[in-house]
Coordinates of C-alpha atoms and ligand atoms in Angstrom, one line a residue:
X947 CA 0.0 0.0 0.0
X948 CA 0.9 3.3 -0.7
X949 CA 2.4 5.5 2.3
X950 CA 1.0 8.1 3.5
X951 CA 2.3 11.6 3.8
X952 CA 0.0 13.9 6.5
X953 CA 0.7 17.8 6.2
X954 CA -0.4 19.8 8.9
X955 CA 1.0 23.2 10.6
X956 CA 0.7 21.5 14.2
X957 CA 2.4 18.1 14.4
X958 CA 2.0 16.2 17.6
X959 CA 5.8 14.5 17.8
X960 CA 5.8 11.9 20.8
X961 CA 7.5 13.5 23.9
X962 CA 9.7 11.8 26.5
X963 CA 7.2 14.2 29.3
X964 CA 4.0 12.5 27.2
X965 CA 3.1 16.6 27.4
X966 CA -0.6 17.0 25.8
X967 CA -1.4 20.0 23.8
X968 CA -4.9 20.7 23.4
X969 CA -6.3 20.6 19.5
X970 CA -8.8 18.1 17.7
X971 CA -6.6 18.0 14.9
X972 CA -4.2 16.7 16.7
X973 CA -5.9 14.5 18.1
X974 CA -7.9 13.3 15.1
X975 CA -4.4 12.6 12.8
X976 CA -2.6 11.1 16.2
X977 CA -5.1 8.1 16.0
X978 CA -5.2 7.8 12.3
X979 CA -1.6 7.3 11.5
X980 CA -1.1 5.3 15.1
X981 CA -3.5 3.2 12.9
X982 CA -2.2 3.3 9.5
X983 CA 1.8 4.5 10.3
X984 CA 3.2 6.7 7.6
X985 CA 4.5 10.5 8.0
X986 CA 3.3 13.5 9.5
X987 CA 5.0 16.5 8.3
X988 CA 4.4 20.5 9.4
X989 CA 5.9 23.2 11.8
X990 CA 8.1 22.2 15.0
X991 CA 6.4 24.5 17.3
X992 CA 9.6 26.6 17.4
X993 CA 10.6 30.0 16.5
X994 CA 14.4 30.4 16.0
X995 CA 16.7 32.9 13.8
X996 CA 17.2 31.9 10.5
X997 CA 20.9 30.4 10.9
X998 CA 19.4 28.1 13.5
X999 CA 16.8 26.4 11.2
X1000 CA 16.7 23.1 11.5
X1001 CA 14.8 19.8 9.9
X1002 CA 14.0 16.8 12.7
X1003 CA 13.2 13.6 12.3
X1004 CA 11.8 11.3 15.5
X1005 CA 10.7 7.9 14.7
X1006 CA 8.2 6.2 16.9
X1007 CA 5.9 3.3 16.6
X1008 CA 5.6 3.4 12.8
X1009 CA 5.4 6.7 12.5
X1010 CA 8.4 9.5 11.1
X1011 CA 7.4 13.1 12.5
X1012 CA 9.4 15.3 10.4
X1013 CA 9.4 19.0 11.5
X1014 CA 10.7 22.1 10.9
X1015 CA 11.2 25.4 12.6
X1016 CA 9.5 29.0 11.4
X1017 CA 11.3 32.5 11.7
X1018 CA 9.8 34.6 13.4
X1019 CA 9.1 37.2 10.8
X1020 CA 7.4 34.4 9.3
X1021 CA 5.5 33.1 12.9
X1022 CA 4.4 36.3 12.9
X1023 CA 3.0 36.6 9.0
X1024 CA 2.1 33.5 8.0
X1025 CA 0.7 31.8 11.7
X1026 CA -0.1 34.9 13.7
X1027 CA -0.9 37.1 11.1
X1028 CA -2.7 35.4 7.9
X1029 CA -3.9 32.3 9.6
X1030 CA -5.2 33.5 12.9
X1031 CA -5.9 36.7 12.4
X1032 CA -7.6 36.6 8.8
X1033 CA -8.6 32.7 7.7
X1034 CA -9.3 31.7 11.0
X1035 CA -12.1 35.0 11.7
X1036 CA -13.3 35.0 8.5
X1037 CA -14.0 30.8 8.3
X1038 CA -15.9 31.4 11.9
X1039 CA -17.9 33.7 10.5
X1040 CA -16.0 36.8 12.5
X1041 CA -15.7 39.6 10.1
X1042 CA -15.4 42.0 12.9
X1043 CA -12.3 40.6 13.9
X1044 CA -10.6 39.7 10.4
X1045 CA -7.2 41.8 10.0
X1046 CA -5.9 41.8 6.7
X1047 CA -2.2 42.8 5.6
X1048 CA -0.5 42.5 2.5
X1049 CA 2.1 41.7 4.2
X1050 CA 0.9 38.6 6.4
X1051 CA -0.6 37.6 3.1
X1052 CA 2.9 37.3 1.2
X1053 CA 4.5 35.3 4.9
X1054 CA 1.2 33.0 3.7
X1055 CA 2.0 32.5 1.0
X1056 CA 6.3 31.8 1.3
X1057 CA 5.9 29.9 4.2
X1058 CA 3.9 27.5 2.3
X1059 CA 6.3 27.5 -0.5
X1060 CA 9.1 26.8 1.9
X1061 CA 7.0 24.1 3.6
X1062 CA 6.4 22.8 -0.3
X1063 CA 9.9 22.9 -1.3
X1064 CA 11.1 20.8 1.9
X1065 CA 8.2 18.2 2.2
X1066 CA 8.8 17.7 -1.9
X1067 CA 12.4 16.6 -0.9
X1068 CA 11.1 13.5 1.1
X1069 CA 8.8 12.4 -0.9
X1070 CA 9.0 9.1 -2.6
X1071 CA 7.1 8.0 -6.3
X1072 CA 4.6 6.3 -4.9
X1073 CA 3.1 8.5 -1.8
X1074 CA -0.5 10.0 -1.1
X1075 CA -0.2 13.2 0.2
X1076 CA -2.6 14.2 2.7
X1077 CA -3.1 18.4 3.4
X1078 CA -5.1 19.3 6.9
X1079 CA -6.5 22.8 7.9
X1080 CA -6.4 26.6 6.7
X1081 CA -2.6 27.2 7.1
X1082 CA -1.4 25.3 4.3
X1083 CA -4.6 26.1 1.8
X1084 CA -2.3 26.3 -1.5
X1085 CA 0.3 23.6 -0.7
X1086 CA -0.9 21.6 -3.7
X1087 CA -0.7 24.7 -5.9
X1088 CA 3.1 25.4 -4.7
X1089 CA 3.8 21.1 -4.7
X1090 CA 2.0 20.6 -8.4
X1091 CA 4.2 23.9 -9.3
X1092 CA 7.3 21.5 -8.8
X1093 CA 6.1 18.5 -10.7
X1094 CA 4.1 16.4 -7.8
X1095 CA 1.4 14.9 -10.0
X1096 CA 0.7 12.2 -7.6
X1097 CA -2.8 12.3 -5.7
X1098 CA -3.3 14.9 -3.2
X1099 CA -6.2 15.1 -0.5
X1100 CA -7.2 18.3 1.6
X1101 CA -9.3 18.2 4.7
X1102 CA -10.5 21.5 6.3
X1103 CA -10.5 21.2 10.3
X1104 CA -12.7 24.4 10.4
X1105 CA -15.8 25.7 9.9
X1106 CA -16.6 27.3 5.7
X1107 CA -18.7 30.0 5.6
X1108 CA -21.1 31.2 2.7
X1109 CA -20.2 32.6 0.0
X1110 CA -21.6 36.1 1.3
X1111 CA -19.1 35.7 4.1
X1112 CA -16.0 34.2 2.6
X1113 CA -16.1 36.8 -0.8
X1114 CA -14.8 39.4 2.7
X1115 CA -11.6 37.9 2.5
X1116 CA -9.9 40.1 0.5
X1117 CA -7.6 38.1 -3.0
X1118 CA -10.0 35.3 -1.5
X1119 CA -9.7 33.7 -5.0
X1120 CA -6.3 33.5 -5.0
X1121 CA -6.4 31.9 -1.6
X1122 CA -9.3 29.5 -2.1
X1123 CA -9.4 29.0 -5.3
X1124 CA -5.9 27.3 -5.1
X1125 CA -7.6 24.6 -3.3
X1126 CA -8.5 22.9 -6.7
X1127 CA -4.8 22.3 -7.0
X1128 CA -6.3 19.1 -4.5
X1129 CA -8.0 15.8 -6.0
X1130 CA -10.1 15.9 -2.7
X1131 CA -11.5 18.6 -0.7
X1132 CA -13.1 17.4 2.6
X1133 CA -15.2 19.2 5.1
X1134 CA -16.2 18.3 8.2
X1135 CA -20.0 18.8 7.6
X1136 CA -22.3 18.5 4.2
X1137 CA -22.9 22.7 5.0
X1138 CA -19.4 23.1 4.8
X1139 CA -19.0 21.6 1.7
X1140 CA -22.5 22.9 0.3
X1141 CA -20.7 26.1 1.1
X1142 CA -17.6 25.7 -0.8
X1143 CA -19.3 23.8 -3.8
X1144 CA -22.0 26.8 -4.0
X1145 CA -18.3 29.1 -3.8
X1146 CA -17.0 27.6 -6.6
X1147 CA -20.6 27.1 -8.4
X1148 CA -21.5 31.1 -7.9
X1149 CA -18.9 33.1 -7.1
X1150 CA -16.1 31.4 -9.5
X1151 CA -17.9 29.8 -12.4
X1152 CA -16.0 26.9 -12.3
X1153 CA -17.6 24.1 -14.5
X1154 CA -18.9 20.8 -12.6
X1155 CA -19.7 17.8 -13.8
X1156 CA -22.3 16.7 -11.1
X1157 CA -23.1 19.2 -7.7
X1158 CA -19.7 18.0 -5.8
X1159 CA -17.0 17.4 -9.0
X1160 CA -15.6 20.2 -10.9
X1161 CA -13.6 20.4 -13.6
X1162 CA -10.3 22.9 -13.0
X1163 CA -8.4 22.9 -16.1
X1164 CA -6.9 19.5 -16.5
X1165 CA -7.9 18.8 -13.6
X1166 CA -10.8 17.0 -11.8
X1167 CA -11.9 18.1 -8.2
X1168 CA -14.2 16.3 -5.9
X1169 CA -15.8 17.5 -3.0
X1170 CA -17.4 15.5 0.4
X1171 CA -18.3 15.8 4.1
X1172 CA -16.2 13.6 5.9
X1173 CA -17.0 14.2 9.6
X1174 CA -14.3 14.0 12.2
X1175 CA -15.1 10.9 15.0
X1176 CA -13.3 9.9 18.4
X1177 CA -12.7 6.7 19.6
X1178 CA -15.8 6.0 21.3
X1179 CA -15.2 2.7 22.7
X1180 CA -12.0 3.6 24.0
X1181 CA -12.4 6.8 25.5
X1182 CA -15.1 5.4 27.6
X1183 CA -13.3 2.8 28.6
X1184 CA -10.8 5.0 29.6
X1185 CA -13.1 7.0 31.4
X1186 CA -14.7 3.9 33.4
X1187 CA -11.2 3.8 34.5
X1188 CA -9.7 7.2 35.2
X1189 CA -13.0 7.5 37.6
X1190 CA -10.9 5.2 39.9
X1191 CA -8.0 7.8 39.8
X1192 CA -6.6 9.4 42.6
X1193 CA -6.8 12.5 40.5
X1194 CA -10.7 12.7 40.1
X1195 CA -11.1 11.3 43.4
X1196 CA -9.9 14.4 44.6
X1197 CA -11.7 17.0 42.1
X1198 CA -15.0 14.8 43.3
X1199 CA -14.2 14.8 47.5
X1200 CA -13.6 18.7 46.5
X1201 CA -17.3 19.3 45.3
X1202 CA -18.4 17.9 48.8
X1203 CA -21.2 16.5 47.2
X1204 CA -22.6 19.4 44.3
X1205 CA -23.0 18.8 41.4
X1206 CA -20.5 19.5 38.8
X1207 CA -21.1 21.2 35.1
X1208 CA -18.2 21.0 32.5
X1209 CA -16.7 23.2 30.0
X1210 CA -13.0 22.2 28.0
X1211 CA -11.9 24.7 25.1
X1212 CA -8.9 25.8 24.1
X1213 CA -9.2 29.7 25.1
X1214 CA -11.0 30.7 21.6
X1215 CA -13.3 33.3 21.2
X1216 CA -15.0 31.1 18.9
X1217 CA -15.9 28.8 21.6
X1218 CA -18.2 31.2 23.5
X1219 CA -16.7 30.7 27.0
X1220 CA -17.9 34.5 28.0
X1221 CA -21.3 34.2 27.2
X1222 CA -21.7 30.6 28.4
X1223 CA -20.6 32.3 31.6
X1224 CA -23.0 34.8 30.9
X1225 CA -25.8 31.7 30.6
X1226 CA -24.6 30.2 34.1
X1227 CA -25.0 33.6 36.1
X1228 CA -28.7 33.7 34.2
X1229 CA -29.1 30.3 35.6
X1230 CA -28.0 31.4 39.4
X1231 CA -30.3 34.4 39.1
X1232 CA -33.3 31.9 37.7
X1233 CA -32.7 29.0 40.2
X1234 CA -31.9 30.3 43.7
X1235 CA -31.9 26.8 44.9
X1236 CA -29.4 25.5 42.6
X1237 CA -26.9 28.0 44.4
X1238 CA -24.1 26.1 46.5
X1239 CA -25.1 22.7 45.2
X1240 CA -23.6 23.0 41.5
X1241 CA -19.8 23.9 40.6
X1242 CA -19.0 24.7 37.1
X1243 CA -15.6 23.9 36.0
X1244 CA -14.5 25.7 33.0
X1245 CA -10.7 24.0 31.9
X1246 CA -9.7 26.5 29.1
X1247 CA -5.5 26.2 28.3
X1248 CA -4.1 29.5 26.9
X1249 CA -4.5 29.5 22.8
X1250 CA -2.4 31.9 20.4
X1251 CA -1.8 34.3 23.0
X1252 CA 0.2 36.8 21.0
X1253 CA -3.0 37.7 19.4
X1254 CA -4.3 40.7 20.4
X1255 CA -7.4 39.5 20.2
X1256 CA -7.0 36.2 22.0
X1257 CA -5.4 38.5 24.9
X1258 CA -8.3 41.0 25.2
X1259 CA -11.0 37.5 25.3
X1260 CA -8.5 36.4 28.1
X1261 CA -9.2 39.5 29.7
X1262 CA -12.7 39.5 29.5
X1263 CA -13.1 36.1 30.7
X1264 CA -11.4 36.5 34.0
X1265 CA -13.2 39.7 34.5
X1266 CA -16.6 37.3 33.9
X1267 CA -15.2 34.5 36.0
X1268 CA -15.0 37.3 38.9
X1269 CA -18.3 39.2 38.8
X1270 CA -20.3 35.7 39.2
X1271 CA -18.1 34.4 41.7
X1272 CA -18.3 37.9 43.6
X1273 CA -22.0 38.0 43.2
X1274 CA -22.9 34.5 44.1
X1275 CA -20.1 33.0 46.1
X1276 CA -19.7 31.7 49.0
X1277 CA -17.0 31.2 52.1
X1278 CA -17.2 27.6 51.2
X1279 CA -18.7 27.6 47.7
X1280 CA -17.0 29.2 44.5
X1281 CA -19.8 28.7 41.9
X1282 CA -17.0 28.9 38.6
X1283 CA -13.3 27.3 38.9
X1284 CA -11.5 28.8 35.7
X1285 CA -8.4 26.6 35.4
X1286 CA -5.8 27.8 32.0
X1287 CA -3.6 24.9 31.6
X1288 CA -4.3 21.2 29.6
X1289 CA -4.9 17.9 31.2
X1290 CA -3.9 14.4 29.6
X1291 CA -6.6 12.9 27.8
X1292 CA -7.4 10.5 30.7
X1293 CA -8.0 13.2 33.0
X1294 CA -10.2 14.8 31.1
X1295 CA -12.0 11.5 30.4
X1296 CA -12.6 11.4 34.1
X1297 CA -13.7 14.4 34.3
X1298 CA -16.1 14.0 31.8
X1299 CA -17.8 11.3 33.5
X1300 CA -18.0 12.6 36.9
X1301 CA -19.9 16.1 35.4
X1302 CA -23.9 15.8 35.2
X1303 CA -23.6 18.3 32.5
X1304 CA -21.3 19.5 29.8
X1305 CA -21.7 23.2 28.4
X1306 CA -20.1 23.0 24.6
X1307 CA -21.4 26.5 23.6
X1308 CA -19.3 27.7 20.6
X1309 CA -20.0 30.6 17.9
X1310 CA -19.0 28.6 15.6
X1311 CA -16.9 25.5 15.1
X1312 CA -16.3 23.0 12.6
X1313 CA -16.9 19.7 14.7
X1314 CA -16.0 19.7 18.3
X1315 CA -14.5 16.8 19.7
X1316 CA -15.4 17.6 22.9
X1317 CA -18.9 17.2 22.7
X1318 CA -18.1 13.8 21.4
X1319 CA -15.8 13.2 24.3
X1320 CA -18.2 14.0 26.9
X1321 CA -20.7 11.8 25.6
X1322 CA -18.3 8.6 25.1
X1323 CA -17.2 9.0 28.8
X1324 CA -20.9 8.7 30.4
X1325 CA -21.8 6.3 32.5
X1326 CA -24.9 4.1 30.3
X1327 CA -26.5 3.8 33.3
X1328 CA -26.6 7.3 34.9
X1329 CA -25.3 9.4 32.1
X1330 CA -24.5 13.3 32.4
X1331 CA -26.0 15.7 29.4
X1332 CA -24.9 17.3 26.9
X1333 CA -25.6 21.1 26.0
X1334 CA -24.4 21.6 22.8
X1335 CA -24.6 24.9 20.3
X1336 CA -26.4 24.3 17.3
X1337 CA -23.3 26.1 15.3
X1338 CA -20.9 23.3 16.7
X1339 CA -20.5 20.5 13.1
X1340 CA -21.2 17.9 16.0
X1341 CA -24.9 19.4 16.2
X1342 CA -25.1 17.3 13.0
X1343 CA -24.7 13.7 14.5
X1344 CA -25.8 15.0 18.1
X1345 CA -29.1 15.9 17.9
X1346 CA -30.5 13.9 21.0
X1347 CA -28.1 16.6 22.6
X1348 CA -30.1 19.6 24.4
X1349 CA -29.6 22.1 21.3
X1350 CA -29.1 25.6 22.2
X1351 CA -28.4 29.4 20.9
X1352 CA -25.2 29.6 22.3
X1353 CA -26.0 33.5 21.6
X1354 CA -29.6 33.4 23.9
X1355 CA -27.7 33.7 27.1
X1356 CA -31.0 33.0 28.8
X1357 CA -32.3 30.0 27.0
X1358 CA -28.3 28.4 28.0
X1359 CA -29.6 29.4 31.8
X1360 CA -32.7 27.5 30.9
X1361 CA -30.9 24.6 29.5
X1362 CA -28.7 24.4 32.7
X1363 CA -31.6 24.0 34.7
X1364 CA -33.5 21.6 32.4
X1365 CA -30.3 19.2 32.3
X1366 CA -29.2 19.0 36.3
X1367 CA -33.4 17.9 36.7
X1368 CA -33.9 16.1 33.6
X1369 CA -35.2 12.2 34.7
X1370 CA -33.2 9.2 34.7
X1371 CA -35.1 7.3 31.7
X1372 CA -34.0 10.6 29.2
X1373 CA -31.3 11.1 30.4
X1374 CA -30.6 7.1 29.3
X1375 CA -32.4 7.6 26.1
X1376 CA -30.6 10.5 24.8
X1377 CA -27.6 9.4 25.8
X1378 CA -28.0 6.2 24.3
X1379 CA -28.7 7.4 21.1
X1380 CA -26.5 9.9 21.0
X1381 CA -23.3 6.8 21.8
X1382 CA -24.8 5.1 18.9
X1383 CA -24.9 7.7 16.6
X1384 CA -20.6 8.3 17.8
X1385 CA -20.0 4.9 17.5
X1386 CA -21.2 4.5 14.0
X1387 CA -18.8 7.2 12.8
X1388 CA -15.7 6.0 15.1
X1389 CA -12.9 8.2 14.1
X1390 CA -10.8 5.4 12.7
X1391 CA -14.0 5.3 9.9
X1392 CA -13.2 8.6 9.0
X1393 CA -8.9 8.5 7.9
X1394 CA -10.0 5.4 5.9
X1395 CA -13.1 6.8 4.4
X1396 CA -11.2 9.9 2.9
X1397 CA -8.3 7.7 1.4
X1398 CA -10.9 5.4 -0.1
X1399 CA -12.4 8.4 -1.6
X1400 CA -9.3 9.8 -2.4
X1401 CA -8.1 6.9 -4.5
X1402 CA -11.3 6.2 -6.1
X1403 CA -10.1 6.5 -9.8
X1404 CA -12.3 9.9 -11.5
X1405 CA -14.6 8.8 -13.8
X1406 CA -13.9 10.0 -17.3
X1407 CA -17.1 11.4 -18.3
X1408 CA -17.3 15.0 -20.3
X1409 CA -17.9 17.6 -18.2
X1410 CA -21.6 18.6 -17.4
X1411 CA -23.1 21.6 -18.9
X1412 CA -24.6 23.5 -16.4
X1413 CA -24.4 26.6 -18.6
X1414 CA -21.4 28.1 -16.1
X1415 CA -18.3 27.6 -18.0
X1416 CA -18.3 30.9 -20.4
X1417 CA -15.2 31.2 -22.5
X1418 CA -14.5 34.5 -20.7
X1419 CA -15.1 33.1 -17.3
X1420 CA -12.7 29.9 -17.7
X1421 CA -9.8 32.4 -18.9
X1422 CA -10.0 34.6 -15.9
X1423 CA -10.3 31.4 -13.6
X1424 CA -7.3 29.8 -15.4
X1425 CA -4.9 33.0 -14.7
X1426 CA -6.4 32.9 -11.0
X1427 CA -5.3 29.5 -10.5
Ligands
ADP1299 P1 -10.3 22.6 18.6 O1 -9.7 21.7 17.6 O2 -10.9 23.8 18.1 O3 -9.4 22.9 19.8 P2 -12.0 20.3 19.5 O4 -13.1 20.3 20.5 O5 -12.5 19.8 18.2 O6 -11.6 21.8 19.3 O7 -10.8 19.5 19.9 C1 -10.1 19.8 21.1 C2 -9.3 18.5 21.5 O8 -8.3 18.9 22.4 C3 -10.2 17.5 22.2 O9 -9.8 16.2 21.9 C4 -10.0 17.8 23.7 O10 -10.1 16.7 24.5 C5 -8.6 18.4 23.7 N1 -8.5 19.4 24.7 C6 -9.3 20.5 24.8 N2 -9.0 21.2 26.0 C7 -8.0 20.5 26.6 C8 -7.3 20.6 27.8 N3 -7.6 21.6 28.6 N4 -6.4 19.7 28.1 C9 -6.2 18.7 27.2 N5 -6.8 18.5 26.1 C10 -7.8 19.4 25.7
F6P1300 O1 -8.8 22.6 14.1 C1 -8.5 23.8 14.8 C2 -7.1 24.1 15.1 O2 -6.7 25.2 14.5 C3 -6.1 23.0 14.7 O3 -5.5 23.3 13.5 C4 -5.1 23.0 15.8 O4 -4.8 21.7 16.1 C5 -5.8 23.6 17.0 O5 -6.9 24.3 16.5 C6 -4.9 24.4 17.9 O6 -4.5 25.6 17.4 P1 -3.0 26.1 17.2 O7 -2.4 25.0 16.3 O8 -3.1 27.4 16.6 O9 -2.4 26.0 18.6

């Protein structure tokens, strides 16, 4: 078989301290190549001068983690700036907070050509290369520039917006359109990729052949949802486990007996924490008697702190995190424990299962694996519930979830209260057929399913005619791409 390559910015290389760094991608690309072995290429996570640049190699388990190290004139224009402070706003839907530059566009852009030029040099005839996320959006374009014909897959982490959001991005064509460089583009949800299909459709006039395969030049494109699973056996096994630990012994002897709600996001405005702490003073206010028998634990390590915007959310939050617990709190009872660092997987598994309730409120987000967590960890018996924005992608598969507004502080108050009183019997029904619904779509389904499609061979039909390919328009595409 064919070995595969996996691109991504992050790369989680196996460390002696078994350190944990919170991100799904991570996660999701950890337990596909622990499956299927291969290579994971991307960024080491270090910023050095440029005379100290240096290529590593670890091997481990089947697996050769090859990283490099950035600059930081090009951390700061191609991660900091481009990615974080332009894709990843305008793909959540933020135009308020998208920065554009010129500049951090060019960093973009030569970082992925330095990224091309160095993975090109490893590769071997017969590899399947396999892009992840928004950082490295025209690697193909920069890898087909120097000769890589062989198959090449792209899956998008993150949320895509509409067309009536995306066209904000400005030279968004010569961003996005570069994705057809890719044999496969995969989303996490079939809005996501109605989204990008209706882009290219609409906006660009690319010809198609059927709804989800376009013709780009020589080229053909498909398009699919390919939702992002965890390891739903395992991780409750895990958590039947870690409930034994001395660890969450300890958190649970500490409740003295409340109640406990959950919350785990990286510190991402996109996740919502402020006005999910917004919902849980509504719910104080609304359910006196609740006060001093229910904790909310809110685990949220630091994210992309450099960003100005990232630092001012920080800011907010702990100012939230001290008008509750100033206005309801207690000698003996602090009503939110804001903690900023990560836990390993296990502890958070145990965690999970000793919570009645998890709040996964985001904006926006293009799966959430934490919703997924959280349900995988429950008890069958006497499971915990899940509140879960309908703008997370797992609101998709999770819709025996209670589905909220993350933006209707009051309805999240409401939701609160409905979960911590909901009856045994639905409790055990939802949760039930929420498990099934996570089990069917196990993440080790979801590598597999997007290299089958991504080595299905492309059916040689002519192109369909749906009256969008004008001379005029397929010239100005061509000089785009
Ligand atoms: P994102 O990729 O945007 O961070 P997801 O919810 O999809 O969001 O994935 C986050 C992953 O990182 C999950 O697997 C979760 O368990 C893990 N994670 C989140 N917060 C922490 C934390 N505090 N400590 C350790 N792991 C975390
Ligand atoms: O999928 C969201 C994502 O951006 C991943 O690419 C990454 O693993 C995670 O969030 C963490 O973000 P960062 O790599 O910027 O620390």
């Amino acid at each position: 078989m064919a070995r595969v390559v996996v691109v991504s910015n992050r790369v989680a290389v196996p460390s002696a301290d078994g350190g944990v760094r919170a991100g799904g991608l991570e996660v999701a690309l950890r337990s596909f190549l622990k499956r299927n072995h291969g290579t994971w290429f991307g960024w080491s996570g270090r910023v050095v001068p440029k005379s100290e640049i240096e290529t590593r190699t670890v091997e481990h388990a089947g697996v050769s983690y090859v990283t490099v190290d950035l600059t930081r004139t090009d951390y700061q224009d191609y991660y900091n700036g481009f990615a974080n402070r332009m894709l990843w706003p305008v793909l959540h839907y933020r135009l308020d907070l998208a920065e554009f530059t010129s500049r951090s566009l060019a960093g973009y852009m030569r970082v992925n050509e330095q990224f091309a030029a160095q993975l090109h040099a490893l590769l071997r005839p017969d590899d399947i290369v396999w892009v992840h996320d928004y950082h490295l959006l025209p690697l193909a374009k920069t890898l087909r520039d120097r000769g890589w014909q062989n198959r090449m897959g792209f899956f998008l982490h993150v949320p895509f917006p509409p067309p009536e959001v995306l066209t904000a991005l400005p030279k968004h064509e010569r961003v996005i359109l570069s994705l057809c460089h890719y044999d496969l583009i995969g989303f996490q949800t079939e809005r996501d990729a109605d989204n990008f299909t209706r882009y290219l459709r609409d906006e660009c006039r690319m010809p198609s052949r059927d709804p989800k395969t376009f013709i780009a030049g020589q080229r053909t494109v498909r398009v699919g949802a390919f939702p992002v699973g965890v390891e739903s056996a395992r991780f409750n096994r895990l958590a039947r486990r870690m409930v034994r630990s001395s660890f969450v012994k300890e958190v649970r002897a500490s409740l003295a007996d409340r109640a406990m709600i959950i919350g785990v996001d990286r510190l991402d405005y996109s996740k919502g924490i402020a006005v999910r702490m917004d919902a849980f003073e509504h719910f104080l206010a609304d359910n006196p008697a609740w006060r001093g028998a229910v904790t909310y634990l809110q685990i949220a390590p630091r994210s992309r702190s450099e960003i100005v915007e990232y630092a001012a959310m920080e800011r907010r939050l702990g100012e939230t995190v001290a008008r509750v617990n100033g206005r309801y709190g207690e000698a003996a009872w602090t009503p939110i424990r804001y903690v900023n660092r990560a836990y390993s997987r296990s502890a958070l598994a145990g965690l999970f299962r000793s919570s009645r309730a998890a709040l996964v409120t985001p904006l926006r987000d293009g799966m959430n694996l934490v919703a997924k967590e959280y349900v995988c960890a429950q008890d069958a018996d006497d499971p915990g519930v899940l509140i879960l924005s309908r703008f997370a992608g797992a609101a998709v598969e999770c819709q025996a979830a209670l589905l909220v507004n993350p933006f209707d502080s009051e309805a999240v108050g409401a939701a609160i209260a409905q979960a911590l009183t909901m009856p045994l019997e639905e409790r055990q029904g939802r949760h039930g057929e929420l498990f099934r619904v996570l089990s069917e779509n196990d993440i080790e389904f979801w590598g597999e399913r997007f290299i089958g499609a991504l080595a299905l061979p492309v059916r040689d039909s002519p192109p369909m005619d749906d009256g969008s390919a004008s001379p005029k328009r397929e010239r100005e595409r061509r000089a785009i791409v």
